């Protein structure tokens, strides 16, 4: 039956799709999608900022605020870095440096917001764990070796001390498994730090040994040359 009898029209009567030339290219779609994501994240960050200035937020809201803010910073930096050249080995190395910078600034942004959250919920183990993860990541990105090495390393040590001293205090209840994960994280941090310190000491010792050997070889060559002149 035809459309007059209420039946659905046949496939032949459906309009043909528009030419593919009118659809955006993959690169255009990717750029538009990335910009949309940044806009949505920015709206979320602005909303959290207004909310936190007017009323207390729960730990989970603070964590979402920290994540969205860090991701916004990363994507904004990525947009600024795109199109500056690519292809050769030197540009690849520069891109690695840019990625490290984007990641570091993103983590720094998240960490600073989590510190504000800890001012309201110092005994929340979940907040403490997320904050410690960001601090340890910053320690690694700064190339800090060993515990108590100054700068970022001291900040990590202080963050662990504060976490162990504060978790469990107040009315906020922390799950046992989350509290246990803080101690496991600390053990892992100490092991990695000691491993890096040992590797650095070994490299320094090898360097000193090589230098001493080079001096001995040079002295032997000089002695041989002097003997030949006699």
CSV table of C-alpha atoms in Angstrom, one decimal:
chain,number,residue,atom,x,y,z
A,1,UNK,CA,0.0,0.0,0.0
A,2,UNK,CA,1.0,3.6,-0.5
A,3,UNK,CA,1.5,6.4,2.0
A,4,UNK,CA,-2.2,7.4,1.7
A,5,UNK,CA,-3.3,4.2,3.5
A,6,UNK,CA,-1.0,4.9,6.5
A,7,UNK,CA,1.7,2.4,5.5
A,8,UNK,CA,5.3,3.4,5.9
A,9,UNK,CA,6.9,4.6,2.6
A,10,UNK,CA,9.2,2.2,0.8
A,11,UNK,CA,12.9,2.6,0.7
A,12,UNK,CA,12.7,3.9,-2.9
A,13,UNK,CA,10.7,6.9,-1.7
A,14,UNK,CA,13.1,7.9,1.0
A,15,UNK,CA,15.3,10.9,0.2
A,16,UNK,CA,18.9,10.0,-0.7
A,17,UNK,CA,21.6,11.1,1.8
A,18,UNK,CA,23.4,14.3,1.1
A,19,UNK,CA,26.8,14.1,-0.5
A,20,UNK,CA,29.7,13.2,1.9
A,21,UNK,CA,31.4,16.4,0.8
A,22,UNK,CA,29.2,18.4,3.2
A,23,UNK,CA,30.3,16.4,6.2
A,24,UNK,CA,33.3,17.7,8.2
A,25,UNK,CA,36.7,16.1,7.8
A,26,UNK,CA,38.0,13.9,10.6
A,27,UNK,CA,40.6,16.5,11.6
A,28,UNK,CA,37.9,19.2,11.8
A,29,UNK,CA,35.6,16.9,13.8
A,30,UNK,CA,38.5,16.0,16.2
A,31,UNK,CA,39.3,19.7,16.8
A,32,UNK,CA,35.6,20.6,17.3
A,33,UNK,CA,35.2,17.7,19.7
A,34,UNK,CA,38.3,18.7,21.7
A,35,UNK,CA,37.1,22.3,21.9
A,36,UNK,CA,33.6,21.1,23.1
A,37,UNK,CA,35.2,19.0,25.8
A,38,UNK,CA,37.3,22.0,27.0
A,39,UNK,CA,34.2,24.2,27.1
A,40,UNK,CA,32.3,21.7,29.1
A,41,UNK,CA,35.1,21.2,31.5
A,42,UNK,CA,35.5,24.9,31.9
A,43,UNK,CA,31.8,25.2,32.8
A,44,UNK,CA,32.2,22.5,35.4
A,45,UNK,CA,35.2,24.1,36.9
A,46,UNK,CA,33.5,27.5,37.1
A,47,UNK,CA,30.4,25.9,38.7
A,48,UNK,CA,32.6,24.1,41.3
A,49,UNK,CA,34.4,27.4,42.1
A,50,UNK,CA,31.2,29.2,42.7
A,51,UNK,CA,29.8,26.4,44.7
A,52,UNK,CA,32.8,26.1,46.9
A,53,UNK,CA,32.7,29.8,47.7
A,54,UNK,CA,29.1,29.7,48.8
A,55,UNK,CA,28.7,26.4,50.7
A,56,UNK,CA,30.7,23.4,51.9
A,57,UNK,CA,31.3,20.6,49.4
A,58,UNK,CA,31.6,16.9,50.0
A,59,UNK,CA,34.9,15.1,49.4
A,60,UNK,CA,33.7,13.6,46.2
A,61,UNK,CA,32.7,17.0,44.8
A,62,UNK,CA,36.2,18.3,45.7
A,63,UNK,CA,37.8,15.4,43.9
A,64,UNK,CA,35.7,15.9,40.8
A,65,UNK,CA,36.6,19.6,40.9
A,66,UNK,CA,40.3,18.8,41.2
A,67,UNK,CA,40.1,16.3,38.3
A,68,UNK,CA,38.1,18.7,36.0
A,69,UNK,CA,40.4,21.6,36.7
A,70,UNK,CA,43.6,19.6,36.0
A,71,UNK,CA,42.2,18.2,32.8
A,72,UNK,CA,41.1,21.7,31.7
A,73,UNK,CA,44.6,23.0,32.1
A,74,UNK,CA,46.1,20.0,30.2
A,75,UNK,CA,43.8,20.4,27.3
A,76,UNK,CA,44.2,24.2,27.1
A,77,UNK,CA,48.0,23.7,27.0
A,78,UNK,CA,47.6,21.0,24.4
A,79,UNK,CA,45.6,23.4,22.2
A,80,UNK,CA,48.3,26.0,22.5
A,81,UNK,CA,51.1,23.5,21.7
A,82,UNK,CA,49.4,22.1,18.6
A,83,UNK,CA,50.6,23.1,15.1
A,84,UNK,CA,54.1,24.2,16.2
A,85,UNK,CA,55.9,21.7,14.0
A,86,UNK,CA,56.3,18.0,13.9
A,87,UNK,CA,58.2,15.3,12.1
A,88,UNK,CA,61.9,15.3,12.9
A,89,UNK,CA,63.6,13.8,15.9
A,90,UNK,CA,64.3,17.2,17.5
A,91,UNK,CA,60.6,18.1,17.3
A,92,UNK,CA,59.7,14.7,18.8
A,93,UNK,CA,62.0,15.5,21.8
A,94,UNK,CA,60.3,18.9,22.2
A,95,UNK,CA,56.9,17.2,22.1
A,96,UNK,CA,58.0,14.9,25.0
A,97,UNK,CA,59.1,18.0,26.9
A,98,UNK,CA,55.8,19.7,26.2
A,99,UNK,CA,53.8,16.6,27.3
A,100,UNK,CA,55.8,16.5,30.5
A,101,UNK,CA,55.1,20.2,31.1
A,102,UNK,CA,51.4,19.8,30.4
A,103,UNK,CA,51.2,16.8,32.8
A,104,UNK,CA,53.1,18.6,35.5
A,105,UNK,CA,50.9,21.7,35.4
A,106,UNK,CA,47.8,19.6,35.3
A,107,UNK,CA,48.9,17.7,38.4
A,108,UNK,CA,49.9,20.9,40.2
A,109,UNK,CA,46.4,22.4,39.6
A,110,UNK,CA,44.7,19.3,40.9
A,111,UNK,CA,47.0,19.1,43.9
A,112,UNK,CA,46.3,22.7,44.9
A,113,UNK,CA,42.6,22.2,44.9
A,114,UNK,CA,42.9,19.0,46.9
A,115,UNK,CA,44.9,20.9,49.5
A,116,UNK,CA,41.9,23.2,49.9
A,117,UNK,CA,39.6,20.2,50.3
A,118,UNK,CA,41.9,18.8,53.0
A,119,UNK,CA,41.4,22.0,54.9
A,120,UNK,CA,37.7,21.0,55.2
A,121,UNK,CA,38.1,17.2,55.5
A,122,UNK,CA,41.6,16.5,57.0
A,123,UNK,CA,40.6,13.1,58.1
A,124,UNK,CA,39.2,11.8,54.8
A,125,UNK,CA,41.4,9.0,53.7
A,126,UNK,CA,40.0,9.1,50.1
A,127,UNK,CA,41.0,12.7,49.7
A,128,UNK,CA,44.4,12.0,51.3
A,129,UNK,CA,45.0,9.2,48.8
A,130,UNK,CA,44.2,11.3,45.8
A,131,UNK,CA,46.3,14.1,47.1
A,132,UNK,CA,49.3,11.8,47.8
A,133,UNK,CA,49.0,10.4,44.3
A,134,UNK,CA,49.4,13.9,42.9
A,135,UNK,CA,52.3,14.8,45.2
A,136,UNK,CA,54.2,11.6,44.4
A,137,UNK,CA,53.6,12.1,40.7
A,138,UNK,CA,55.0,15.6,41.0
A,139,UNK,CA,58.0,14.3,42.8
A,140,UNK,CA,58.7,11.8,40.0
A,141,UNK,CA,58.1,14.5,37.3
A,142,UNK,CA,60.6,16.8,39.0
A,143,UNK,CA,63.3,14.1,38.9
A,144,UNK,CA,63.7,14.0,42.6
A,145,UNK,CA,65.9,11.1,43.9
A,146,UNK,CA,65.7,9.8,47.4
A,147,UNK,CA,63.7,10.7,50.5
A,148,UNK,CA,64.5,14.0,52.2
A,149,UNK,CA,66.2,15.3,49.1
A,150,UNK,CA,64.7,18.8,49.3
A,151,UNK,CA,61.9,20.5,47.3
A,152,UNK,CA,59.3,18.2,46.0
A,153,UNK,CA,60.7,15.3,48.0
A,154,UNK,CA,60.2,17.2,51.2
A,155,UNK,CA,56.7,18.0,50.2
A,156,UNK,CA,55.9,14.3,49.6
A,157,UNK,CA,57.4,13.4,53.0
A,158,UNK,CA,55.3,16.1,54.7
A,159,UNK,CA,52.2,15.0,52.9
A,160,UNK,CA,52.6,11.4,54.1
A,161,UNK,CA,53.2,12.6,57.7
A,162,UNK,CA,50.1,14.8,57.6
A,163,UNK,CA,48.0,12.0,56.2
A,164,UNK,CA,49.0,9.5,58.9
A,165,UNK,CA,48.5,12.1,61.6
A,166,UNK,CA,45.1,13.2,60.4
A,167,UNK,CA,43.3,10.2,59.0
A,168,UNK,CA,40.8,8.9,61.6
A,169,UNK,CA,40.4,12.2,63.4
A,170,UNK,CA,37.1,14.1,63.4
A,171,UNK,CA,33.7,12.7,62.5
A,172,UNK,CA,34.6,11.6,59.0
A,173,UNK,CA,34.7,7.8,58.7
A,174,UNK,CA,37.4,6.4,56.4
A,175,UNK,CA,37.2,2.8,55.1
A,176,UNK,CA,39.9,0.5,56.4
A,177,UNK,CA,40.9,-0.6,52.9
A,178,UNK,CA,41.5,3.0,51.9
A,179,UNK,CA,43.6,3.7,55.0
A,180,UNK,CA,45.6,0.6,54.3
A,181,UNK,CA,46.2,1.8,50.8
A,182,UNK,CA,47.9,4.9,52.2
A,183,UNK,CA,50.5,2.8,54.0
A,184,UNK,CA,51.0,0.6,50.9
A,185,UNK,CA,51.6,3.7,48.8
A,186,UNK,CA,54.1,5.0,51.4
A,187,UNK,CA,56.0,1.7,51.3
A,188,UNK,CA,56.1,1.8,47.4
A,189,UNK,CA,57.3,5.4,47.5
A,190,UNK,CA,60.1,4.6,49.9
A,191,UNK,CA,61.2,1.6,47.9
A,192,UNK,CA,61.2,3.6,44.6
A,193,UNK,CA,63.1,6.4,46.3
A,194,UNK,CA,65.7,4.0,47.8
A,195,UNK,CA,66.0,2.3,44.4
A,196,UNK,CA,66.6,5.6,42.6
A,197,UNK,CA,69.2,6.6,45.3
A,198,UNK,CA,71.1,3.3,44.9
A,199,UNK,CA,71.1,3.7,41.1
A,200,UNK,CA,72.4,7.2,41.4
A,201,UNK,CA,75.1,6.2,43.9
A,202,UNK,CA,76.2,3.3,41.6
A,203,UNK,CA,76.4,5.7,38.6
A,204,UNK,CA,78.4,8.2,40.6
A,205,UNK,CA,80.8,5.4,41.8
A,206,UNK,CA,81.2,4.1,38.2
A,207,UNK,CA,81.9,7.6,37.0
A,208,UNK,CA,84.6,8.1,39.7
A,209,UNK,CA,86.2,4.7,38.9
A,210,UNK,CA,86.3,5.5,35.2
A,211,UNK,CA,87.9,8.9,35.9
A,212,UNK,CA,90.5,7.3,38.1
A,213,UNK,CA,91.3,4.7,35.4
A,214,UNK,CA,91.6,7.4,32.8
A,215,UNK,CA,94.1,9.2,35.0
A,216,UNK,CA,96.1,6.1,35.5
A,217,UNK,CA,96.2,5.4,31.7
A,218,UNK,CA,97.3,9.0,31.1
A,219,UNK,CA,100.1,8.8,33.7
A,220,UNK,CA,101.3,5.5,32.2
A,221,UNK,CA,101.3,7.0,28.7
A,222,UNK,CA,103.3,10.0,30.0
A,223,UNK,CA,105.8,7.7,31.7
A,224,UNK,CA,106.2,5.6,28.5
A,225,UNK,CA,106.8,8.7,26.4
A,226,UNK,CA,109.4,10.0,28.9
A,227,UNK,CA,111.2,6.7,28.9
A,228,UNK,CA,111.4,6.8,25.1
A,229,UNK,CA,113.1,10.2,25.2
A,230,UNK,CA,115.8,9.1,27.5
